[in-house]
PDB file of N, CA and C in Angstrom:
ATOM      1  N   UNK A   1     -13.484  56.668  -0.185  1.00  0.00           N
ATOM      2  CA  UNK A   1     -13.575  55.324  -0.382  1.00  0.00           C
ATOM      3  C   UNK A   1     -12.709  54.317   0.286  1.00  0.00           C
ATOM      4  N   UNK A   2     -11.317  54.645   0.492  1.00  0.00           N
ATOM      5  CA  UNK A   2     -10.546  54.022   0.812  1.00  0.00           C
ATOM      6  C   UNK A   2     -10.291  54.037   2.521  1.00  0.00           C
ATOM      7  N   UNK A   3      -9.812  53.328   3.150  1.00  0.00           N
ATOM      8  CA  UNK A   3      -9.265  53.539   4.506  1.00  0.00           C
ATOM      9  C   UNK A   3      -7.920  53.146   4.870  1.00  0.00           C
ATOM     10  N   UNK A   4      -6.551  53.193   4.749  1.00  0.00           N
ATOM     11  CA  UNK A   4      -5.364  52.229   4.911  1.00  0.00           C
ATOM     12  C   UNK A   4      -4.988  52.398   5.892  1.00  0.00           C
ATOM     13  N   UNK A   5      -4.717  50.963   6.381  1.00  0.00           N
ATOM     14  CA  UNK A   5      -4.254  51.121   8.384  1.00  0.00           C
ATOM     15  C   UNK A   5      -2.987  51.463   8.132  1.00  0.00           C
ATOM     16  N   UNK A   6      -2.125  50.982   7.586  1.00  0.00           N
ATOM     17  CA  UNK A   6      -0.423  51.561   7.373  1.00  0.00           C
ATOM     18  C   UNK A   6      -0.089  52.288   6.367  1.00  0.00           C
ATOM     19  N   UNK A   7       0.226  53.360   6.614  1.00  0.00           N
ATOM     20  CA  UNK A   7       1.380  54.197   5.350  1.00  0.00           C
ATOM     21  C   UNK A   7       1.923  53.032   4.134  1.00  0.00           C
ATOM     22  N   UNK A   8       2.658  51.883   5.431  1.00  0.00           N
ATOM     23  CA  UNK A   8       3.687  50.851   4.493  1.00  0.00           C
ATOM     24  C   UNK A   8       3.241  49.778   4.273  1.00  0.00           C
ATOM     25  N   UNK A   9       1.444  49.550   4.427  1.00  0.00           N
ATOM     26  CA  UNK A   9       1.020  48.018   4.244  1.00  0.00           C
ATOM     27  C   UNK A   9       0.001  48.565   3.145  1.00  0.00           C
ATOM     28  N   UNK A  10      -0.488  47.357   2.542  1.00  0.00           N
ATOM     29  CA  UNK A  10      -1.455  47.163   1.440  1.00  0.00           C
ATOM     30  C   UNK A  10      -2.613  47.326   1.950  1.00  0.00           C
ATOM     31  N   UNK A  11      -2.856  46.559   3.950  1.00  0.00           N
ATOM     32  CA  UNK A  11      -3.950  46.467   4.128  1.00  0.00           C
ATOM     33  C   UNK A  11      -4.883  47.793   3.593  1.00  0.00           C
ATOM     34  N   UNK A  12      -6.466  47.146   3.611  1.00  0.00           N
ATOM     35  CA  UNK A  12      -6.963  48.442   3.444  1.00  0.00           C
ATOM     36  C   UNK A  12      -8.686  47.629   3.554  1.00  0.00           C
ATOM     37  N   UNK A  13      -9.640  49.283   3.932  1.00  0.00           N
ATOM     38  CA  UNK A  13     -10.709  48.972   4.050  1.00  0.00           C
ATOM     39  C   UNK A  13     -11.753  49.891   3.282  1.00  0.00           C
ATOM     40  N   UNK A  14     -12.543  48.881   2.576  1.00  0.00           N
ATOM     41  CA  UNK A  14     -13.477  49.774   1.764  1.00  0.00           C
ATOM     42  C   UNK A  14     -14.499  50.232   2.491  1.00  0.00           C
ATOM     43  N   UNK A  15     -14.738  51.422   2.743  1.00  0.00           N
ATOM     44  CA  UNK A  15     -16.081  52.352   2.991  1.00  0.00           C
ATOM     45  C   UNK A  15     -16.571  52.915   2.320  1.00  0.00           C
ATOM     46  N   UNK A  16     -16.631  52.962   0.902  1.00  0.00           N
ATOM     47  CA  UNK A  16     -17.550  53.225   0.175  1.00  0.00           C
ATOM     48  C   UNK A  16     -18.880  52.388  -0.224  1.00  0.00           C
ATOM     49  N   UNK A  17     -18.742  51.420   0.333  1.00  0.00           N
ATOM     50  CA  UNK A  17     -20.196  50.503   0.594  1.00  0.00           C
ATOM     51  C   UNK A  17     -20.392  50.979   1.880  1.00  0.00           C
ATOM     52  N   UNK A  18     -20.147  50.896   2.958  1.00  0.00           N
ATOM     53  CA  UNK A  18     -20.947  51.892   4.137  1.00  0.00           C
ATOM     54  C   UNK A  18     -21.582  52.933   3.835  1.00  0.00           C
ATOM     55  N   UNK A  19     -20.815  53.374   2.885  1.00  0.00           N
ATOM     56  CA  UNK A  19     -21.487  54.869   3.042  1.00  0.00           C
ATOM     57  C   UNK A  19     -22.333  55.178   2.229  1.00  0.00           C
ATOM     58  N   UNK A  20     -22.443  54.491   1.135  1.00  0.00           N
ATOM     59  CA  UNK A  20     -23.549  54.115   0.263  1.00  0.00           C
ATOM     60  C   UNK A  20     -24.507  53.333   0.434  1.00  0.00           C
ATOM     61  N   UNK A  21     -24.678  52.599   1.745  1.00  0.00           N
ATOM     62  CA  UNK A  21     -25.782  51.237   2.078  1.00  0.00           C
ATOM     63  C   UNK A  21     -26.645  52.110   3.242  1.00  0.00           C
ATOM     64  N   UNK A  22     -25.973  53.488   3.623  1.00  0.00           N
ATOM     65  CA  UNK A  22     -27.090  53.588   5.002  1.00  0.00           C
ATOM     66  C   UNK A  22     -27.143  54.866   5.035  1.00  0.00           C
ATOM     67  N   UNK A  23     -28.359  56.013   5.789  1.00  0.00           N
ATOM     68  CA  UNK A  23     -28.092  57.053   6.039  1.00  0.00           C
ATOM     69  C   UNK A  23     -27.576  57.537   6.837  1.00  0.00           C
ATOM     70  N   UNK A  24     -27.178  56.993   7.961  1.00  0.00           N
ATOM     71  CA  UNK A  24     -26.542  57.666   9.164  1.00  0.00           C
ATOM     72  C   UNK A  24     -24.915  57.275   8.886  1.00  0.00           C
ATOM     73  N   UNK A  25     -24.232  57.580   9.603  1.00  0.00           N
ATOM     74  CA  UNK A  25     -22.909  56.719  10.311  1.00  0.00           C
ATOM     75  C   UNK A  25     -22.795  55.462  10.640  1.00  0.00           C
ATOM     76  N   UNK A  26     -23.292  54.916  11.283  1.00  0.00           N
ATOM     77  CA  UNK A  26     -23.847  53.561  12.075  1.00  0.00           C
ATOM     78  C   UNK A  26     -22.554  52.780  11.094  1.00  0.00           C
ATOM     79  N   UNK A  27     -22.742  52.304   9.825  1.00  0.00           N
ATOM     80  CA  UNK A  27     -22.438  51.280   8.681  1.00  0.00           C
ATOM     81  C   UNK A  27     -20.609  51.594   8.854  1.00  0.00           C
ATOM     82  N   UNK A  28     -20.424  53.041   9.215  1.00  0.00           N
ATOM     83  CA  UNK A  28     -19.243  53.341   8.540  1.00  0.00           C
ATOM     84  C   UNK A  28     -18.307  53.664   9.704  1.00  0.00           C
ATOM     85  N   UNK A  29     -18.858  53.801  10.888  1.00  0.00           N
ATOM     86  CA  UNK A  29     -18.296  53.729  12.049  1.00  0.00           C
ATOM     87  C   UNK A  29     -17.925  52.247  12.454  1.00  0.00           C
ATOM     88  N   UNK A  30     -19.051  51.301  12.139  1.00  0.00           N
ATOM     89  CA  UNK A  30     -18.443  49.878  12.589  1.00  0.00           C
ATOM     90  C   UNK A  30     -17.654  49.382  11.673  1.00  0.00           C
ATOM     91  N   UNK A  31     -17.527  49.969  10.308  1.00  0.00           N
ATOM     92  CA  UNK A  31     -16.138  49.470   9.164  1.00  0.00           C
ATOM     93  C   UNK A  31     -14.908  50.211   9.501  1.00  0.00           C
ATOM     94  N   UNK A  32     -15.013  51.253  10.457  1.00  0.00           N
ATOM     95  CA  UNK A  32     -13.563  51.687  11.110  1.00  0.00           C
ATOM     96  C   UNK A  32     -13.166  51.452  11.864  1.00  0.00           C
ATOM     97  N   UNK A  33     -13.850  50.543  12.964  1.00  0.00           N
ATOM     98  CA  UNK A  33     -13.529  49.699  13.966  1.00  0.00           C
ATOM     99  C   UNK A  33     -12.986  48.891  13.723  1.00  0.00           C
ATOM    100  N   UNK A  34     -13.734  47.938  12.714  1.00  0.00           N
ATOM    101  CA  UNK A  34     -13.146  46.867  12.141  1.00  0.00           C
ATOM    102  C   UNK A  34     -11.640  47.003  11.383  1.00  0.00           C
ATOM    103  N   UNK A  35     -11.765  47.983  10.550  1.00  0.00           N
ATOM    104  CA  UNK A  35     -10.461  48.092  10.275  1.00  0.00           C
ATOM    105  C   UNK A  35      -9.352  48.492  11.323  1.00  0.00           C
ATOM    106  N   UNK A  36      -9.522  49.350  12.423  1.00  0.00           N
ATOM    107  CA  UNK A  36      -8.863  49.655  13.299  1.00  0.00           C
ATOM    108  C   UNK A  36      -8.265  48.133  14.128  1.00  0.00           C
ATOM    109  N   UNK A  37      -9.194  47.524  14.394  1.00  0.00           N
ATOM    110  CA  UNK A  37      -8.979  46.061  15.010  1.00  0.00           C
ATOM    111  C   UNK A  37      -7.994  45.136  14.067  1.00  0.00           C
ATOM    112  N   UNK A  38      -7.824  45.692  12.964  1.00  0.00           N
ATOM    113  CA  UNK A  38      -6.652  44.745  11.779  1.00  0.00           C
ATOM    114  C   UNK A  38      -5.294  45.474  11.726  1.00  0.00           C
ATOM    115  N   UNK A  39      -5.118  46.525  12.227  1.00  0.00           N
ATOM    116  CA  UNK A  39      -4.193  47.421  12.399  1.00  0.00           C
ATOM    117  C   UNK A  39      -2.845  46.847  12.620  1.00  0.00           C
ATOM    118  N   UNK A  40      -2.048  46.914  11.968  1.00  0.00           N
ATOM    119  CA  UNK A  40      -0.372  46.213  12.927  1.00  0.00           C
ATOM    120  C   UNK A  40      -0.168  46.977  13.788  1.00  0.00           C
ATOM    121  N   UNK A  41       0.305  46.091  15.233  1.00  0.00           N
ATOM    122  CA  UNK A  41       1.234  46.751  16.009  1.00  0.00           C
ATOM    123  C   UNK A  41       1.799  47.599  15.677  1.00  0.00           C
ATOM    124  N   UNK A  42       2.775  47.643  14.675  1.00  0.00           N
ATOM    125  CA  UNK A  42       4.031  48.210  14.337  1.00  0.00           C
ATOM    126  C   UNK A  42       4.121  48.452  13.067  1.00  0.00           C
ATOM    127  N   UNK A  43       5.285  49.071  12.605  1.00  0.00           N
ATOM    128  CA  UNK A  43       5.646  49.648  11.277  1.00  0.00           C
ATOM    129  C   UNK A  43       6.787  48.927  10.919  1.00  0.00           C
ATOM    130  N   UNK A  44       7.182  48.742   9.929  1.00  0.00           N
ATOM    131  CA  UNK A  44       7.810  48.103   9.257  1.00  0.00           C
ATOM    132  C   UNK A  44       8.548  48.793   8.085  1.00  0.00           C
ATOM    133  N   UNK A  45       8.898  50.665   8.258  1.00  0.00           N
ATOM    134  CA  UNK A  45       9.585  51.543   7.106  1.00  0.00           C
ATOM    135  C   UNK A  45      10.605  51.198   7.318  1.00  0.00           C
ATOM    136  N   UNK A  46      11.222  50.253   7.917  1.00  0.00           N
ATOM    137  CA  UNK A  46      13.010  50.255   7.687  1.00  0.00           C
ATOM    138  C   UNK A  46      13.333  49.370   6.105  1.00  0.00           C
ATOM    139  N   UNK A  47      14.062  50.627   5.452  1.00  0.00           N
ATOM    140  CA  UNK A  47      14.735  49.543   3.751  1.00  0.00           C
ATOM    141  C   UNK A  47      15.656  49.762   3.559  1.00  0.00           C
ATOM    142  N   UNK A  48      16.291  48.469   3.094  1.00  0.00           N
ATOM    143  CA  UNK A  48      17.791  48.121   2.898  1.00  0.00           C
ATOM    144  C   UNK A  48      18.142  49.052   1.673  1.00  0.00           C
ATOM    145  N   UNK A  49      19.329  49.238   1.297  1.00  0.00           N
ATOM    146  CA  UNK A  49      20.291  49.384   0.213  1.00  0.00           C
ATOM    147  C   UNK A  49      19.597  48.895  -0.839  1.00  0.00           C
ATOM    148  N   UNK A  50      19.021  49.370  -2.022  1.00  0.00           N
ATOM    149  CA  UNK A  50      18.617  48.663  -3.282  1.00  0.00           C
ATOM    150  C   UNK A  50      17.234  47.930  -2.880  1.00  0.00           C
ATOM    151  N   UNK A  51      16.724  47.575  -2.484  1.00  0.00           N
ATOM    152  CA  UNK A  51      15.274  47.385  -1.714  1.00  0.00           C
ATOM    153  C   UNK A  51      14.114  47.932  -2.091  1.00  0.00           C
ATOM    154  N   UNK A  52      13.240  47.188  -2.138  1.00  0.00           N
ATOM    155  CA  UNK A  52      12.196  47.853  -2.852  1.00  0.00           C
ATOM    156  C   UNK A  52      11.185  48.179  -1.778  1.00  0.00           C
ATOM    157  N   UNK A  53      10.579  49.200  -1.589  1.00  0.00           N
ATOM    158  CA  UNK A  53       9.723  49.766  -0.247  1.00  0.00           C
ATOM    159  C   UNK A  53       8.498  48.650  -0.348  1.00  0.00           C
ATOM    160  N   UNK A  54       7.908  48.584   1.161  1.00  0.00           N
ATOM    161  CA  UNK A  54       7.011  48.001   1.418  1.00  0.00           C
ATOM    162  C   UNK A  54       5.634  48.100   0.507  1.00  0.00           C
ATOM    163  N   UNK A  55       5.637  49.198   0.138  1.00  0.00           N
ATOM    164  CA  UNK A  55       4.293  49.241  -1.247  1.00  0.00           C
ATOM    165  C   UNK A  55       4.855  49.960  -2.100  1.00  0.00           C
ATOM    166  N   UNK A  56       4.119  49.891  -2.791  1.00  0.00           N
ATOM    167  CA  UNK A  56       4.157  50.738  -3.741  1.00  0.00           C
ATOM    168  C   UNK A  56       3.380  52.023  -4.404  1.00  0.00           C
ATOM    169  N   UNK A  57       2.682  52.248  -3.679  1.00  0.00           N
ATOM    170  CA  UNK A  57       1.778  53.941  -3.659  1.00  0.00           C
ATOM    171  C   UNK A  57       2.226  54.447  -3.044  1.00  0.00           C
ATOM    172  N   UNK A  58       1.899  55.788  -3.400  1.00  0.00           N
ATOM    173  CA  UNK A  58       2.767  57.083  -3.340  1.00  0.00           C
ATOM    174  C   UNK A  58       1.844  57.650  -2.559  1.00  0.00           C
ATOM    175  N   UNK A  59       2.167  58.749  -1.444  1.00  0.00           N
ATOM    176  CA  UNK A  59       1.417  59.251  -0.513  1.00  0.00           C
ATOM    177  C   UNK A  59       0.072  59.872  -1.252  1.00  0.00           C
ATOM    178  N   UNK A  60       0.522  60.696  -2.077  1.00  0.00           N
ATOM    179  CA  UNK A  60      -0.643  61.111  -2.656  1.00  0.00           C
ATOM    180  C   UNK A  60      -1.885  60.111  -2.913  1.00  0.00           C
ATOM    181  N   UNK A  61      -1.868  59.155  -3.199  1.00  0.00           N
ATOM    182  CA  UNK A  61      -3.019  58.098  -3.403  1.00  0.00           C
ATOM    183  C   UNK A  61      -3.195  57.603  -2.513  1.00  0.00           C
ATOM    184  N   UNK A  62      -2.295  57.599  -1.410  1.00  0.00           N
ATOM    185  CA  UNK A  62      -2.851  57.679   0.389  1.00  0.00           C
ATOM    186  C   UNK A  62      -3.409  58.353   0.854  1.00  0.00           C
ATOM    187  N   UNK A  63      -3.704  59.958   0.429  1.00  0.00           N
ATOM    188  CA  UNK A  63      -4.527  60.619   0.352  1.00  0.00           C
ATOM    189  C   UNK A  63      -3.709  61.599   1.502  1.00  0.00           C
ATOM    190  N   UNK A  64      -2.443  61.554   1.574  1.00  0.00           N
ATOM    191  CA  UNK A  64      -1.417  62.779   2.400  1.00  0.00           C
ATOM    192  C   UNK A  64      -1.168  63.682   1.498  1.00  0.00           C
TER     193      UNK A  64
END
């Protein structure tokens, strides 16, 4: 269901309507593009002393 462009960002893209609206790929290949095209440059894991990490989910619900 889920797609997340960063480990450390919120962004995220739903494909579970792709993949439920069509029979082929077609729907769910152009929602990974799209999400790919929102992607940050860069990462942003550096945290200070006492700091609270960039999200808050745990890899496991990232699906690592």
């Amino acid at each position: 269901g889920t797609l997340y462009m960063c480990l450390g960002r919120e962004d995220a893209a739903d494909l579970r309507e792709p993949l439920r609206a069509s029979e082929g790929n077609e729907l769910v290949a152009e929602a990974v593009d799209a999400a790919i095209a929102r992607k940050p440059k860069g990462h942003d894991f550096v945290i200070g002393r006492n700091k609270a990490p960039a999200t808050g989910r745990f890899m496991s619900t990232t699906g690592g």
